[in-house]
CSV table of C-alpha atoms and ligand atoms in Angstrom, one decimal:
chain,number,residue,atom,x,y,z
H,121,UNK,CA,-62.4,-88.3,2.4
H,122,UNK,CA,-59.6,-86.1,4.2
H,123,UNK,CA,-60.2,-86.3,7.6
H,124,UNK,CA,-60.0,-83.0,9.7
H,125,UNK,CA,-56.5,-83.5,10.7
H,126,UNK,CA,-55.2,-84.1,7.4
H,127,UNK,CA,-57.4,-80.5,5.9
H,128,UNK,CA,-55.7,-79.0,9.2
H,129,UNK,CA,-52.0,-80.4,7.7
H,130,UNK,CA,-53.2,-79.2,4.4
H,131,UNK,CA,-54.6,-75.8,5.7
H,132,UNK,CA,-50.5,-75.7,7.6
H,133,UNK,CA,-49.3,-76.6,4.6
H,134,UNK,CA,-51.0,-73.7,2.9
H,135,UNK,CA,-49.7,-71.2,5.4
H,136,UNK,CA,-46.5,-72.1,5.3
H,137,UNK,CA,-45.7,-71.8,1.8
H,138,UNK,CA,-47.3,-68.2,1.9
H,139,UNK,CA,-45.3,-67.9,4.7
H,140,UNK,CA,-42.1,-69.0,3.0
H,141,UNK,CA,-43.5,-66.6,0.1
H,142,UNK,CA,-43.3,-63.5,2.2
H,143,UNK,CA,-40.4,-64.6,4.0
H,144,UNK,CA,-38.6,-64.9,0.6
H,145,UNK,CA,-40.4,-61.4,-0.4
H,146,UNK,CA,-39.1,-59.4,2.7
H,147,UNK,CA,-35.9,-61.6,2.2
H,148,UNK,CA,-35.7,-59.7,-1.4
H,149,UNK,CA,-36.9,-56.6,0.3
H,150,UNK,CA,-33.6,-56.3,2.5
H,151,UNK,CA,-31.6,-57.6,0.4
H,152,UNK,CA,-32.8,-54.8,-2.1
H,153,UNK,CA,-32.8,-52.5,1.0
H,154,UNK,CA,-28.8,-53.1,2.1
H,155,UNK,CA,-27.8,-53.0,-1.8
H,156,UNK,CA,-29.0,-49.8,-2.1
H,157,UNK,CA,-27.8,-48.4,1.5
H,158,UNK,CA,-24.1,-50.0,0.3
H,159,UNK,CA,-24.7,-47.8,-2.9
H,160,UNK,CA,-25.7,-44.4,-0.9
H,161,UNK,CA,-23.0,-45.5,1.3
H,162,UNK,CA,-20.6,-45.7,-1.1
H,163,UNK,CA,-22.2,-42.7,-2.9
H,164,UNK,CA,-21.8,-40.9,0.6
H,165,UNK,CA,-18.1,-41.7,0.8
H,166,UNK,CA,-17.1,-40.7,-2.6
H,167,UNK,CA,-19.0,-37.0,-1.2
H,168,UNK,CA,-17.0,-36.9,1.7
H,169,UNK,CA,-13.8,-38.0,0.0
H,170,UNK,CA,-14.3,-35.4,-3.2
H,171,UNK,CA,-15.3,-32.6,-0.4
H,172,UNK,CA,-11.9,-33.5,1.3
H,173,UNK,CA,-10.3,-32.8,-1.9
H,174,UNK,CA,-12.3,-29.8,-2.6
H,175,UNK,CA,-11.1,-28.4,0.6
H,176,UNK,CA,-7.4,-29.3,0.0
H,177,UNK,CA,-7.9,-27.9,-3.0
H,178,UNK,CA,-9.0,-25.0,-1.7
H,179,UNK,CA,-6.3,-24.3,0.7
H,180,UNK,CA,-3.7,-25.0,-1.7
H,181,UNK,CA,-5.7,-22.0,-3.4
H,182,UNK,CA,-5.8,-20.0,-0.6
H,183,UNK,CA,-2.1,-20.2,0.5
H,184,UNK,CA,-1.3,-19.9,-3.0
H,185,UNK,CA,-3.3,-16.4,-2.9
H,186,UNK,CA,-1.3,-15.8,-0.1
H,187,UNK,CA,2.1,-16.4,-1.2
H,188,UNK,CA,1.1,-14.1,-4.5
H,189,UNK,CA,0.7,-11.4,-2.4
H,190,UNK,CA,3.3,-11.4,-0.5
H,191,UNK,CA,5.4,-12.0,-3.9
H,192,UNK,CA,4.0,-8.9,-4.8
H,193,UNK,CA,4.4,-7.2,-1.8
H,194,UNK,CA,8.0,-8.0,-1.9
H,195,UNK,CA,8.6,-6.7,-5.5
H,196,UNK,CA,7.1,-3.3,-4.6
H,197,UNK,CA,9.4,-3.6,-1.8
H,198,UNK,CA,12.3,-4.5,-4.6
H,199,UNK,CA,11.4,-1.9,-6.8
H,200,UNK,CA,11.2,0.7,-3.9
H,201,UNK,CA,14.2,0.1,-2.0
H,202,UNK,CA,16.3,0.0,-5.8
H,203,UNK,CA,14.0,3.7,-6.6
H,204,UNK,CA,15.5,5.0,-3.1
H,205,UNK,CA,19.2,3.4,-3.6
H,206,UNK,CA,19.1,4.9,-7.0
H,207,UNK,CA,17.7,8.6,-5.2
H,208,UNK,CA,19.7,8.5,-2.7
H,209,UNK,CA,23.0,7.6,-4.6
H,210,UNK,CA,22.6,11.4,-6.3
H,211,UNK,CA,22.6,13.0,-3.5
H,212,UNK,CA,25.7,11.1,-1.9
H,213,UNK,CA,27.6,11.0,-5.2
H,214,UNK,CA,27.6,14.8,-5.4
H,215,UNK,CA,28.8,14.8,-1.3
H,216,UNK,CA,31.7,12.1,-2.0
H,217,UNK,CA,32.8,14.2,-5.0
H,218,UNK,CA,33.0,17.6,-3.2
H,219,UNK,CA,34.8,16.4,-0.7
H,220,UNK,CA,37.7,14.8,-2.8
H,221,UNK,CA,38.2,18.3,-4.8
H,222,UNK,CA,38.0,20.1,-1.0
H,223,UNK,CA,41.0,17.6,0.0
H,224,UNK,CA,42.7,17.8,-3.2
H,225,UNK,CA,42.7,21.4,-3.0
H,226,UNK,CA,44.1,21.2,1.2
H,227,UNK,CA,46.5,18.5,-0.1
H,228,UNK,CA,47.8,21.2,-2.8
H,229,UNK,CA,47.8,24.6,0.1
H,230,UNK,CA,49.7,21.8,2.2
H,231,UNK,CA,52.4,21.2,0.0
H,232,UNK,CA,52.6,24.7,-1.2
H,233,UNK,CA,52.8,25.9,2.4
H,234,UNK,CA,55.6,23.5,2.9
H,235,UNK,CA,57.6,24.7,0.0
H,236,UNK,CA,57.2,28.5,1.2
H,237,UNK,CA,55.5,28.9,-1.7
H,238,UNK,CA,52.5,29.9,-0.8
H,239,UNK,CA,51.2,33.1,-2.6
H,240,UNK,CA,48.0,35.4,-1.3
H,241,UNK,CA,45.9,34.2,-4.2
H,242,UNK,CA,46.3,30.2,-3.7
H,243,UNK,CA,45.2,31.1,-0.5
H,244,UNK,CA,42.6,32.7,-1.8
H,245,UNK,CA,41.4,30.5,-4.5
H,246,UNK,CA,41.9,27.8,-2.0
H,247,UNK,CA,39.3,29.1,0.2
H,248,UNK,CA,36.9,29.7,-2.5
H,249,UNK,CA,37.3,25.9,-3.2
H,250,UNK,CA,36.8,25.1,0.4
H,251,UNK,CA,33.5,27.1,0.7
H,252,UNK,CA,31.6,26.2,-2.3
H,253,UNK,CA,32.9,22.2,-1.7
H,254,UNK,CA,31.4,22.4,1.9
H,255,UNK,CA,28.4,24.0,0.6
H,256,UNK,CA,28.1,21.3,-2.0
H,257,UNK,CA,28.4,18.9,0.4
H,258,UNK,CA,26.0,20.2,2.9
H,259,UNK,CA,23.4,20.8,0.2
H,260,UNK,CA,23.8,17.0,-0.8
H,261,UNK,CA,23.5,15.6,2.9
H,262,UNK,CA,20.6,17.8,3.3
H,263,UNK,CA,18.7,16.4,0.2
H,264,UNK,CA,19.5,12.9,1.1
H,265,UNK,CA,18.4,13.2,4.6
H,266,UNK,CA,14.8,14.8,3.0
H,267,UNK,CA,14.4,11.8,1.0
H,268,UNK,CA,15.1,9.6,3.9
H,269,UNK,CA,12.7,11.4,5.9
H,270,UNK,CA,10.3,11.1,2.9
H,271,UNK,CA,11.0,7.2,2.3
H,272,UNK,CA,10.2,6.8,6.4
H,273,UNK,CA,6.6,8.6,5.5
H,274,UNK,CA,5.9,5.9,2.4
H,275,UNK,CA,4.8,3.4,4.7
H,276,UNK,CA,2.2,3.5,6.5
H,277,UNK,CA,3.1,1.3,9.5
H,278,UNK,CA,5.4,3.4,10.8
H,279,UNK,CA,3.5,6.9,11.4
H,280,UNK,CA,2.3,6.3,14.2
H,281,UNK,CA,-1.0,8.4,14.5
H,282,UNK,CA,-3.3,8.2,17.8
H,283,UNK,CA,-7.2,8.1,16.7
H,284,UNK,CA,-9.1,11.2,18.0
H,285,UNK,CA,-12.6,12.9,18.4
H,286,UNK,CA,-12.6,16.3,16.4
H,287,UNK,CA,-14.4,18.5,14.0
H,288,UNK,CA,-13.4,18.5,10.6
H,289,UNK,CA,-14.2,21.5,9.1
H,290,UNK,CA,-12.5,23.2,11.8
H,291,UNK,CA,-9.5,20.6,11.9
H,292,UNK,CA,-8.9,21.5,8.0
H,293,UNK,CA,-9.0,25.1,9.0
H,294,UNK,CA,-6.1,24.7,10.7
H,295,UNK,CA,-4.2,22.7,8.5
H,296,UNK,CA,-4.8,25.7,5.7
H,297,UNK,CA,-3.7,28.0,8.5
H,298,UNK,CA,0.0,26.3,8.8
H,299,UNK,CA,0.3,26.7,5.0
H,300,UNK,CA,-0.3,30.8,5.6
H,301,UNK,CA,3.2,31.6,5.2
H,302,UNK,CA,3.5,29.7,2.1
H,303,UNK,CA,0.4,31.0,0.7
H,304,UNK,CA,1.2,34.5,1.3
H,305,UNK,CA,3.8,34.7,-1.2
H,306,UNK,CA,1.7,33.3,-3.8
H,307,UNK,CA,-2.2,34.6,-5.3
H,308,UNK,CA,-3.9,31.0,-4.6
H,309,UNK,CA,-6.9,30.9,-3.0
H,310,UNK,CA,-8.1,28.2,-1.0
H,311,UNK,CA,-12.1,27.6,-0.2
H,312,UNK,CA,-13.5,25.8,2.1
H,313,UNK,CA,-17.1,23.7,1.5
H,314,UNK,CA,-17.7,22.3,4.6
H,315,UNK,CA,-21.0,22.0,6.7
H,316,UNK,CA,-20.0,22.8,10.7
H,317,UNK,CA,-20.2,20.8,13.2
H,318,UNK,CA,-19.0,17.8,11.4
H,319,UNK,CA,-17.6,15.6,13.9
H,320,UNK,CA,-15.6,12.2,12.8
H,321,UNK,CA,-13.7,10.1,14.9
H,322,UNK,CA,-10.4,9.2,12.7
H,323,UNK,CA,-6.5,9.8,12.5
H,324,UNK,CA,-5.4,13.3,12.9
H,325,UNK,CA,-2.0,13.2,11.7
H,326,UNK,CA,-3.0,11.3,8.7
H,327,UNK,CA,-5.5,13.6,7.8
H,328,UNK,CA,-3.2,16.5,8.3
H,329,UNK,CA,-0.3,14.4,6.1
H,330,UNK,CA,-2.9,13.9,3.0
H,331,UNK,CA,-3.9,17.7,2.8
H,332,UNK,CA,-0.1,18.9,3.3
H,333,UNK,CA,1.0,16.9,0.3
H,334,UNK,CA,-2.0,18.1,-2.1
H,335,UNK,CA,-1.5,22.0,-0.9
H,336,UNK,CA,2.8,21.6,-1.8
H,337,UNK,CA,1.8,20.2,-5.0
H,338,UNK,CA,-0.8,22.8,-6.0
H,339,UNK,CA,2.0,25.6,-4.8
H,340,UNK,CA,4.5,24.0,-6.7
H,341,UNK,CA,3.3,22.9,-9.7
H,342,UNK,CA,-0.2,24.0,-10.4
H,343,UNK,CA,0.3,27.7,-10.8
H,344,UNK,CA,3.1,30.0,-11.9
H,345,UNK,CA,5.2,31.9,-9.4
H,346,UNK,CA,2.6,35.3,-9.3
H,347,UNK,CA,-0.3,33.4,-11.4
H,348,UNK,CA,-4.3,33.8,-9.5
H,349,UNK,CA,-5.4,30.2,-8.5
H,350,UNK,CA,-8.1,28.9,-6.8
H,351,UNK,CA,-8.3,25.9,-4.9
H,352,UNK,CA,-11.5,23.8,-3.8
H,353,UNK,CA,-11.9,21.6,-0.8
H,354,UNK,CA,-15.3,20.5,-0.4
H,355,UNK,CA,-16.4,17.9,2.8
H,356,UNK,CA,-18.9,16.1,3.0
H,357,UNK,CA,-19.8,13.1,5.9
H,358,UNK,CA,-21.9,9.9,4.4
H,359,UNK,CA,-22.6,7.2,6.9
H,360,UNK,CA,-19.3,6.8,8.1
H,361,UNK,CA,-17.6,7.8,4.4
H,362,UNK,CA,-15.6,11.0,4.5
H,363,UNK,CA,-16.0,12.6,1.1
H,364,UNK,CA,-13.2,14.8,-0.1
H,365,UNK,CA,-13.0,16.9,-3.3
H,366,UNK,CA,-9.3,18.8,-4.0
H,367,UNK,CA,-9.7,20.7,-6.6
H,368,UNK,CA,-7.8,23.1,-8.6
H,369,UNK,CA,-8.0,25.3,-11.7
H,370,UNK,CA,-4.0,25.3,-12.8
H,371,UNK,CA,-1.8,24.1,-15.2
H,372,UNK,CA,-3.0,20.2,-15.0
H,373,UNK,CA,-1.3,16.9,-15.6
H,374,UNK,CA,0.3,15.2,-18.8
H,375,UNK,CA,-1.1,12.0,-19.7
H,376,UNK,CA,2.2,10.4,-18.9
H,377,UNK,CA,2.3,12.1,-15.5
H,378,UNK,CA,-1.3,11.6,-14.4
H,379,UNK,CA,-1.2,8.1,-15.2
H,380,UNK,CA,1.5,7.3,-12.6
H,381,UNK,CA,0.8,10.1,-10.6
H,382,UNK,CA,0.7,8.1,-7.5
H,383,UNK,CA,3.8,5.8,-8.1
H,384,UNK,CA,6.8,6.6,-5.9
H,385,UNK,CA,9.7,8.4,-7.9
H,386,UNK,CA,7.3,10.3,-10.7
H,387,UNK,CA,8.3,13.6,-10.4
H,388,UNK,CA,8.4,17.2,-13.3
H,389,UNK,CA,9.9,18.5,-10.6
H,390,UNK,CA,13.1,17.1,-9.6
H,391,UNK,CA,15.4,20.0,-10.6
H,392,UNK,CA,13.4,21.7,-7.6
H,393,UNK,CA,14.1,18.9,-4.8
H,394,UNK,CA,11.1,17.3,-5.9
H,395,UNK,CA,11.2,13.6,-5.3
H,396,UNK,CA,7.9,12.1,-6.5
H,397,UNK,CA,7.0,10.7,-3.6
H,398,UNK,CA,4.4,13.0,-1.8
H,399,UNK,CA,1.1,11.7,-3.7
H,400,UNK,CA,2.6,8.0,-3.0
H,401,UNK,CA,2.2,9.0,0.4
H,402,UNK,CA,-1.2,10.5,0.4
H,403,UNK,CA,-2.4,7.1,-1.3
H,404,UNK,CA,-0.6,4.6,0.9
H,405,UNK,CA,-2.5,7.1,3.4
H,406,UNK,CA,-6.0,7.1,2.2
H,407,UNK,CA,-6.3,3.5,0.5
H,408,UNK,CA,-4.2,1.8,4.1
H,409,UNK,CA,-4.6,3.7,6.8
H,410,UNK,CA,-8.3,5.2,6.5
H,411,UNK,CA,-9.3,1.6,4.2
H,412,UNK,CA,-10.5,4.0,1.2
H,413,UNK,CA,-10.6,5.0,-2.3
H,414,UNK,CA,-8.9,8.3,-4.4
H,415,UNK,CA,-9.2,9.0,-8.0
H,416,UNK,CA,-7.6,11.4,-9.7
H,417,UNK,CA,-8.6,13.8,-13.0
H,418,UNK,CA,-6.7,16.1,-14.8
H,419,UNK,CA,-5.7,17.3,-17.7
H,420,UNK,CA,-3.7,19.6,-19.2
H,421,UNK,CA,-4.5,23.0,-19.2
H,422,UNK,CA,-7.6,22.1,-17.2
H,423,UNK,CA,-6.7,21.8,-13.5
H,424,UNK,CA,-6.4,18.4,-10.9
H,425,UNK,CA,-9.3,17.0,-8.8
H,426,UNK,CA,-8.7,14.7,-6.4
H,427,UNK,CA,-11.6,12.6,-5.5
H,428,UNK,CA,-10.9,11.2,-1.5
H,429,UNK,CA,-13.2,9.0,0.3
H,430,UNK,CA,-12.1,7.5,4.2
H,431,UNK,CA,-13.6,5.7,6.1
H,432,UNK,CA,-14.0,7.2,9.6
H,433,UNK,CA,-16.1,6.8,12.7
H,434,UNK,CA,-18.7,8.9,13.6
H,435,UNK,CA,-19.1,9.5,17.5
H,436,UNK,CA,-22.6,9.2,18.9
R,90,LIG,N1,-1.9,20.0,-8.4
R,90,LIG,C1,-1.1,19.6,-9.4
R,90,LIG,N2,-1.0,20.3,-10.5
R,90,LIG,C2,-0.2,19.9,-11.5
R,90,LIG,N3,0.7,18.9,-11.4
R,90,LIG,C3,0.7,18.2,-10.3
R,90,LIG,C4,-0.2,18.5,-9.2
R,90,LIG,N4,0.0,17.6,-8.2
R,90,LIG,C5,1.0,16.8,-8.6
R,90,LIG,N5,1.4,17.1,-9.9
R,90,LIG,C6,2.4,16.4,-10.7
R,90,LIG,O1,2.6,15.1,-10.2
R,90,LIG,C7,3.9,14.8,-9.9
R,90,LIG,C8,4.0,13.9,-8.7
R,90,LIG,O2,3.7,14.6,-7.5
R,90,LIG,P1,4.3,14.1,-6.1
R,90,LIG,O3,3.7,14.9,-5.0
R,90,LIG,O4,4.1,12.6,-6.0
R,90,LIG,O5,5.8,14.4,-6.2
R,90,LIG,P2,6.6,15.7,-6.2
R,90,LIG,O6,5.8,16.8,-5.6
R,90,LIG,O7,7.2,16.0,-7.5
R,90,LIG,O8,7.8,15.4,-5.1
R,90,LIG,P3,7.6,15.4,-3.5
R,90,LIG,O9,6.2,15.4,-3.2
R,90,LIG,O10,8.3,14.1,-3.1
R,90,LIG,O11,8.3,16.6,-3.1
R,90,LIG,C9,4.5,16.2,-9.7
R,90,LIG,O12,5.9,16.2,-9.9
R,90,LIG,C10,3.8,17.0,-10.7
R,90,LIG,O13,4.3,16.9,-12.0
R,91,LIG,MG1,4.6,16.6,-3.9
């Protein structure tokens, strides 16, 4: 027969080893616990370590981008500074060369002077020479110095343009009215669509720029000297989108022409001092300086239509 103490030592015992049991049970627990916090922690390194390489990665993107651009930027820049050597060179070419016949013609009255053997007509012939070299040469000088005033206009940066408060239809009134003397000697008509009142807050100048270029292209090349044309230029204000539509009814563009319409240098026109660069302008204008979009349609034999949008501010 056990005696009390020894049931207690027995009921001890007992305890113990469930004790022991759970001990060994919780033991397994944790044990389970910390291997499967050394996996998520593992897990949570390999996270941070791949999202450090995505982020590398995407900087080396990002400056990539970056350098693309500005390796594009740079080959426009290329291409347009070889297009305005290659303009320019005409111009200077035709100077240079006038000027050696005009000194090769005083070098000749020189040495016929000299020799007392100089006769009415040399003189004559030599002054001839003289006047159409210097008007050769001043011809040339004043085309280059157009195109150089033109190549200033291509970018943007440099036009400086102060932002003002005014009303449009009334601002594109005036424009219309500096082309009046122009106009005159032509039969193009020019209609205004625009709702009054229409205040914007935007560049002037640039504005001004845009609708100079289009009117000189429509007078030039859109109608036949004497021919009736009509032009378009409806307004309208959206939010804070300016909506332009230029629109004539003339002669229209090739395919070859409209396509690159708004490259520098594309010109039909350069036998009349055109130089291809005024619709350049007017999109380096609208797409940089007013942040918008133009699209162009035309065909031949069916007119141009110049689709504008800038965005402008809108006071109030
Ligand atoms: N309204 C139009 N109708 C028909 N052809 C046009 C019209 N506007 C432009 N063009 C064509 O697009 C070409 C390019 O025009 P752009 O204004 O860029 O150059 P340009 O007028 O020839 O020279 P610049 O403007 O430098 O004096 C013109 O030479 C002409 O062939
Ligand atoms: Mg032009």
């Amino acid at each position: 027969m056990a005696t009390d103490a020894e049931k207690r030592i027995i009921e001890l015992e007992q305890q113990i080893a469930i004790l022991q049991d759970t001990s060994r049970q919780s033991n397994l627990v944790r044990k389970r616990y910390q291997d499967a916090l050394a996996v998520l922690k593992e897990k949570d390194l390999a996270l941070k370590k791949s999202n450090q390489r995505i982020e590398k990665d995407f900087d080396t993107l990002k400056r990539m981008q970056q350098e693309l651009v500005e390796k594009e930027k740079m080959a426009a820049l290329g291409l347009l500074v070889a297009g305005v050597a290659h303009e320019v060179n005409t111009p200077i070419g035709v100077a240079i060369t006038s000027i050696s016949t005009c000194n090769e013609a005083i070098r000749h009255l020189k040495k016929l002077y000299r020799a007392e053997d100089l006769s009415e007509n040399d003189l004559e012939m030599f002054l001839e020479t003289a006047d159409e070299s210097v008007r050769l040469v001043r011809e040339s000088l004043d085309q280059a110095v157009r195109l150089i005033r033109s190549f200033k206009q291509i970018s943007v940066d440099q036009n400086i343009d102060d932002i003002r408060q005014f009303d449009v239809c009334e601002y594109l009134s005036d424009i219309i009215r500096t082309f009046r003397s122009q106009l005159k000697k032509t039969k193009i008509q020019i209609d205004i669509e625009c709702r009054q009142g229409m205040m914007v807050k935007t560049y002037p100048g640039s504005l001004a720029q845009i609708l100079n270029n289009l009117l000189a292209n429509v007078i030039n090349y859109a109608y036949s000297p004497g021919q009736q044309g009509k032009v378009l230029i409806r307004v309208d204000l959206e939010n804070d989108q300016l909506h332009l539509l230029f629109a004539d009814e003339g002669k229209g563009m090739e395919e070859g022409i409209k396509e690159r319409a708004f490259q520098p240098f594309v010109t039909t026109g350069r036998d009349k001092g055109g130089s291809g660069l005024g619709l350049n302008i007017v999109y380096n204008l609208v797409t940089q300086r007013f942040g918008g979009q133009i699209k162009l349609e035309s065909q031949k034999g069916a007119g141009s239509r110049f689709f504008i949008t800038l965005v402008v501010m809108v006071p109030g």
